[in-house]
Tab-separated table of C-alpha atoms in Angstrom:
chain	number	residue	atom	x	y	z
A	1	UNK	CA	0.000	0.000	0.000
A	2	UNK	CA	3.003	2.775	0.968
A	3	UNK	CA	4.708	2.077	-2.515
A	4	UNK	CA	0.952	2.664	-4.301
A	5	UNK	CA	0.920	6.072	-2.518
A	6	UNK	CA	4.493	6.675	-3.355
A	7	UNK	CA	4.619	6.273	-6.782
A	8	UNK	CA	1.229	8.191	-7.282
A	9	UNK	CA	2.614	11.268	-5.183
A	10	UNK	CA	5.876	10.699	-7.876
A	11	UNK	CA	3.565	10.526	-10.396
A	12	UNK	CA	1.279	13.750	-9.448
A	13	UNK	CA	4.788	15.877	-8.761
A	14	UNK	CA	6.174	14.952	-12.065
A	15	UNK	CA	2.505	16.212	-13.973
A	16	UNK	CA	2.049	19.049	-11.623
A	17	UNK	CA	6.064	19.701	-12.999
A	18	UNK	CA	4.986	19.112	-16.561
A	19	UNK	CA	2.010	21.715	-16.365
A	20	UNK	CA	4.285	24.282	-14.760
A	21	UNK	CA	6.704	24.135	-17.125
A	22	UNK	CA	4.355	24.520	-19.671
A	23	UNK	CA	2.935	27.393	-18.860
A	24	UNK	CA	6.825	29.187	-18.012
A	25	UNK	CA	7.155	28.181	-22.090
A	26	UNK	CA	6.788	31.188	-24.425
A	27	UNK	CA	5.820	33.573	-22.343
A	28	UNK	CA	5.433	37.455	-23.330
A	29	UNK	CA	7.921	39.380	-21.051
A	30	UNK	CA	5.720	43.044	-22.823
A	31	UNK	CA	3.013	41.561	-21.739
A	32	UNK	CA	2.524	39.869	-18.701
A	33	UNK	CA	-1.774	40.188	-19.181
A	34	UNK	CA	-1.407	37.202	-21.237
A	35	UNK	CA	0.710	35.041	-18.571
A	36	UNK	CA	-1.180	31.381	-17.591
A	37	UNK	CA	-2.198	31.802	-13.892
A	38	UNK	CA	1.058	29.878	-12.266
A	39	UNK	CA	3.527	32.663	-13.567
A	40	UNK	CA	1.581	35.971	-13.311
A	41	UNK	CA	0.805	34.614	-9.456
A	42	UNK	CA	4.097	34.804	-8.891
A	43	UNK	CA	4.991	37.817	-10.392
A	44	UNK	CA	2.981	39.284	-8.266
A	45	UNK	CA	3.866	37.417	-5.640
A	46	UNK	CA	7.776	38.410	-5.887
A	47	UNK	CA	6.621	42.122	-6.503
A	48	UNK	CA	4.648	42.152	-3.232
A	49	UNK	CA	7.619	40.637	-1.617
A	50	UNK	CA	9.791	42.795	-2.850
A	51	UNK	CA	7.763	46.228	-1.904
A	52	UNK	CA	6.973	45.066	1.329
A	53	UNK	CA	10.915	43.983	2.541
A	54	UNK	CA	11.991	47.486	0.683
A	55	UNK	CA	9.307	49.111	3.201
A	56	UNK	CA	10.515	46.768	6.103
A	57	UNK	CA	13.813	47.680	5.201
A	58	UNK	CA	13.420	51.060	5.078
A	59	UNK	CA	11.575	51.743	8.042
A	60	UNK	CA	12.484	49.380	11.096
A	61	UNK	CA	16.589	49.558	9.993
A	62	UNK	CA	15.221	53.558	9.597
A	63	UNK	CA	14.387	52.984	13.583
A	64	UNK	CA	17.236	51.407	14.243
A	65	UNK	CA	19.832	53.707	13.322
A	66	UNK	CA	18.133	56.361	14.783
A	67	UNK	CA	18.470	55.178	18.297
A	68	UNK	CA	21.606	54.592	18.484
A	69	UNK	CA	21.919	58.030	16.466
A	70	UNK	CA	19.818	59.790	19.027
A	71	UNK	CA	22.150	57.960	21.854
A	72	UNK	CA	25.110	59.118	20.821
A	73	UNK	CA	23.401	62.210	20.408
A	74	UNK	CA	22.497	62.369	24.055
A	75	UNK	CA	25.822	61.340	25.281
A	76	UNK	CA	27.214	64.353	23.300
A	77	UNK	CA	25.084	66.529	24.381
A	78	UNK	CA	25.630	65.903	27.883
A	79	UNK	CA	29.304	66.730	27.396
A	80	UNK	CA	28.233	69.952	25.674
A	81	UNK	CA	25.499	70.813	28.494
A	82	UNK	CA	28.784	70.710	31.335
A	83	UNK	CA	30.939	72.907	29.269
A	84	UNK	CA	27.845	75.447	29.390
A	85	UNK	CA	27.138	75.167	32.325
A	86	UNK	CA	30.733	76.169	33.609
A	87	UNK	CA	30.409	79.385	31.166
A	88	UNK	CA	27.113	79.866	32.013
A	89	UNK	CA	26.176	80.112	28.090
A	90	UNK	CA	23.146	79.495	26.496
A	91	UNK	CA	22.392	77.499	29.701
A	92	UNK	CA	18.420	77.660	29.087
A	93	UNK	CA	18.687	76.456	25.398
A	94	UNK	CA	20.786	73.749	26.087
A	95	UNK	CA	18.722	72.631	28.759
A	96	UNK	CA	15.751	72.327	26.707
A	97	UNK	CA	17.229	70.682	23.719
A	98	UNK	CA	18.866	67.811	26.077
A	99	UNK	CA	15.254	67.381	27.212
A	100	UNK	CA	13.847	66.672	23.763
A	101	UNK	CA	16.767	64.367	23.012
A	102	UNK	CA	16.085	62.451	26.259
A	103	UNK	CA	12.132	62.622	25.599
A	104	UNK	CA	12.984	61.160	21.959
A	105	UNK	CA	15.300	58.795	22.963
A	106	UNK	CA	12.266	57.333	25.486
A	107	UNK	CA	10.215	57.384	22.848
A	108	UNK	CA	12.020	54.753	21.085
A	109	UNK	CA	12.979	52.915	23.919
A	110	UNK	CA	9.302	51.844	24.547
A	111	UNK	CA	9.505	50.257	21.405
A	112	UNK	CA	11.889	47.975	22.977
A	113	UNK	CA	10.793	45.484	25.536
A	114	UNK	CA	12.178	44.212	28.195
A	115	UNK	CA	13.578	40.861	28.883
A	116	UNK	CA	11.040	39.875	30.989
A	117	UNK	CA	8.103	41.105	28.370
A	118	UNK	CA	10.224	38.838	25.675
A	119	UNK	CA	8.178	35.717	26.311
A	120	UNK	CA	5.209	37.767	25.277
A	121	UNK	CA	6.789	39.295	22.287
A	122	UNK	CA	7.707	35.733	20.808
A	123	UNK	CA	3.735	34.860	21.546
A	124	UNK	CA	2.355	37.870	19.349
A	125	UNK	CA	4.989	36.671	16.734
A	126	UNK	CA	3.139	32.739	16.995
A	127	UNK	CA	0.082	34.030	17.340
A	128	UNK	CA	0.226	36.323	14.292
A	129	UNK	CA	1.204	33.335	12.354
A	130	UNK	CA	-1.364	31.270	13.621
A	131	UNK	CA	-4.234	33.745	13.159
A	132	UNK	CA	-3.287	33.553	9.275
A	133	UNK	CA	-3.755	29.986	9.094
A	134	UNK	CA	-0.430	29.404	8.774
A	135	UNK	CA	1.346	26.253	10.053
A	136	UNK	CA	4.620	26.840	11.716
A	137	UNK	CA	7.042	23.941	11.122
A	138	UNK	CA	9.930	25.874	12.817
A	139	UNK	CA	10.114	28.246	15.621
A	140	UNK	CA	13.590	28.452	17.359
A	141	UNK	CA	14.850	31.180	19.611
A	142	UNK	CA	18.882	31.400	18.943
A	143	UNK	CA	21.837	32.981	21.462
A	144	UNK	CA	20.657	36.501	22.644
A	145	UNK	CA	23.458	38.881	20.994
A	146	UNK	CA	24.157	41.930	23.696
A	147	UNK	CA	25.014	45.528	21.949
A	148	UNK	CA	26.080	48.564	23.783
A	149	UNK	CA	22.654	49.737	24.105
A	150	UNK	CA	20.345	46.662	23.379
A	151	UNK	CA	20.188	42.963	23.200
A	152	UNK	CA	19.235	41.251	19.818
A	153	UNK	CA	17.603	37.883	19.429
A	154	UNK	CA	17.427	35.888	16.301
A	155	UNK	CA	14.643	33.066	15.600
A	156	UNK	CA	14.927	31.060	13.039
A	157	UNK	CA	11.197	30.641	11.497
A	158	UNK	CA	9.767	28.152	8.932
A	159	UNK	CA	5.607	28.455	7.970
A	160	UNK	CA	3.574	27.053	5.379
A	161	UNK	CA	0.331	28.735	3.816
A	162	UNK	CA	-0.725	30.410	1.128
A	163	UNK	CA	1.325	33.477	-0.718
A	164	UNK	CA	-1.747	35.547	0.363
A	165	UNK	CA	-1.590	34.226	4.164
A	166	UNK	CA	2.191	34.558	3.915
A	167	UNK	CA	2.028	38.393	2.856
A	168	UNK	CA	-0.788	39.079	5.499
A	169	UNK	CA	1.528	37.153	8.137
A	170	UNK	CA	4.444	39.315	7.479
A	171	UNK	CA	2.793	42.179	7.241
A	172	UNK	CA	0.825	41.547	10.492
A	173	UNK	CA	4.750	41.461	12.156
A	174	UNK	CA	6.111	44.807	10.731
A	175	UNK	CA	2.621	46.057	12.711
A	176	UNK	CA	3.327	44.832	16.039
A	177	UNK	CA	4.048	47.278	18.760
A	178	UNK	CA	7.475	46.431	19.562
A	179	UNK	CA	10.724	46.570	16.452
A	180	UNK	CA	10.793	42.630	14.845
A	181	UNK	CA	12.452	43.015	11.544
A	182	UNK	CA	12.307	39.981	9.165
A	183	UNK	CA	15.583	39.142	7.378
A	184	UNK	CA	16.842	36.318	4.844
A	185	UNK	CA	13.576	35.756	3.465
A	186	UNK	CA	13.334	32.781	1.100
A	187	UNK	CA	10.098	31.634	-0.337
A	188	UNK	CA	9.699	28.346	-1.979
A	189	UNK	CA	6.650	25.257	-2.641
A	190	UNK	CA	6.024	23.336	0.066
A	191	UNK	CA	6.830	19.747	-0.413
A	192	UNK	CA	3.838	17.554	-1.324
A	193	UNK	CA	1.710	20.847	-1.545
A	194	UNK	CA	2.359	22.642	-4.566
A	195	UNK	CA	-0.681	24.719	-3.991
A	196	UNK	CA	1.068	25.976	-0.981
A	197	UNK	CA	4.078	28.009	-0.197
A	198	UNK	CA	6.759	27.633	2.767
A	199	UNK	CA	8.583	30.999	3.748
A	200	UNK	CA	11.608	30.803	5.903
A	201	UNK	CA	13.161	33.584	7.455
A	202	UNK	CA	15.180	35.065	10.449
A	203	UNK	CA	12.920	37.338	13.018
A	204	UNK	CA	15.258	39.486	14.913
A	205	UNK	CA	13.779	40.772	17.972
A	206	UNK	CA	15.257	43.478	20.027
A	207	UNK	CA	15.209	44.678	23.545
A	208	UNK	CA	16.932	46.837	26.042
A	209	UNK	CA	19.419	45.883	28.878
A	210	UNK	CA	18.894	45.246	32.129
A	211	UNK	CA	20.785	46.596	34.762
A	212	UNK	CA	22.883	43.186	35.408
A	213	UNK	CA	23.568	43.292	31.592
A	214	UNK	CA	24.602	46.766	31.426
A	215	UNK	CA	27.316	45.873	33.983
A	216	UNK	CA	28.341	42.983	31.675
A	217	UNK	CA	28.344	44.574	28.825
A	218	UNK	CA	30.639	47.492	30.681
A	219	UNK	CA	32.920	45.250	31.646
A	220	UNK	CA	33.195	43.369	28.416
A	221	UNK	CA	34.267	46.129	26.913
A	222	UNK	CA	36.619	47.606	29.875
A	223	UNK	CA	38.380	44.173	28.985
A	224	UNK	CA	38.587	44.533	25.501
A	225	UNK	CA	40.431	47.952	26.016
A	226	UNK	CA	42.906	46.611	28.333
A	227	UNK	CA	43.508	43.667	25.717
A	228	UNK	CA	44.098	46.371	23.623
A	229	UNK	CA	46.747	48.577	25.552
A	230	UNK	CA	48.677	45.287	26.253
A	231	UNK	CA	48.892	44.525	22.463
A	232	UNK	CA	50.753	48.098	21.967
């Protein structure tokens, strides 16, 4: 009975094969109107994709590089704000400029959670996978990666569904309240399923440090600068 099934789901791949090569034969590239159904899906799948990464892309890394901007911005400031303050100069202005660097920089730290409101973050992630109709066949947390001013973690994600639950999945991340960006993203037919699509991709989640990890990360790098002296 199991080599029955086999060679028919041999047999149905290698049609289902036949008929989608046939319809990538001859086609139009001025005209893509006239495509069968199997290509012009996924043209418009792989423009879809490609808008909505460019906008991911665009606007999370956008977020990104801003807070760290604004950071370094802050600690600059500061050192500015002393010197004034000695001088007496412009004491007023400065003062309220370092507030709406600080305010800012809040801002965008709310965006972050912490590590205990991770397990929550990694739920809205499942959930808005779930909610699709997707089926996840991989979600895996990796090693949580500590920065100066945040901690990144990576999860490695593999779901199946449709290229229209797929689109509405990812697009139901960039939307959550808290920075997830989605990165390697490679789409391809699900085995056994051609109707069906499996997307895998890397979720990076970020948060801030806690105190603990601050002091970690402080001495990490106190150690890195002594490794340094003693090399010169």
């Amino acid at each position: 009975m199991s080599k029955k099934t086999k060679s028919a789901a041999s047999f149905d791949f290698a049609r289902w094969q036949q008929d989608a090569r046939a319809q990538f034969s001859g086609l139009d590239p001025n005209d893509p109107s006239r495509w069968p159904a199997l290509p012009r899906q996924l043209l418009l799948l792989v423009v879809a994709l490609a808008v909505l990464v460019g906008l991911w892309y665009a606007v999370l890394s956008g977020m990104r590089t801003q807070l760290e901007t604004e950071r370094q911005r802050e600690s600059q400031l500061r050192t500015e704000f002393t010197s004034k303050v000695a001088q007496a100069v412009n004491l007023d202005a400065l003062r309220a400029q370092l507030e709406q660097v600080r305010q800012y920089v809040t801002q965008l730290e709310r965006q972050l959670p912490s590590r205990a409101e991770m397990d929550a973050l990694l739920s809205d992630i499942n959930q808005a996978g779930i909610g699709r109709g997707l089926q996840f066949e991989l979600f895996r947390p990796g090693q949580v990666e500590l920065r100066d001013h945040y901690a990144e973690l990576p999860i490695a994600v593999r779901v199946s569904g449709s290229y229209h639950d797929i689109g509405m999945f990812v697009s139901d991340v960039a939307h959550l309240s808290r920075i997830v960006t989605l990165n390697n993203l490679s789409l391809a037919p699900a085995a056994n399923r051609p109707d069906m699509l499996t997307l895998d991709t890397t979720a990076k989640t970020f948060r801030y440090l806690d105190p603990e990890e601050v002091l970690q990360r402080q001495r990490e790098q106190q150690q890195q600068q002594q490794a340094a002296r003693g090399q010169r």
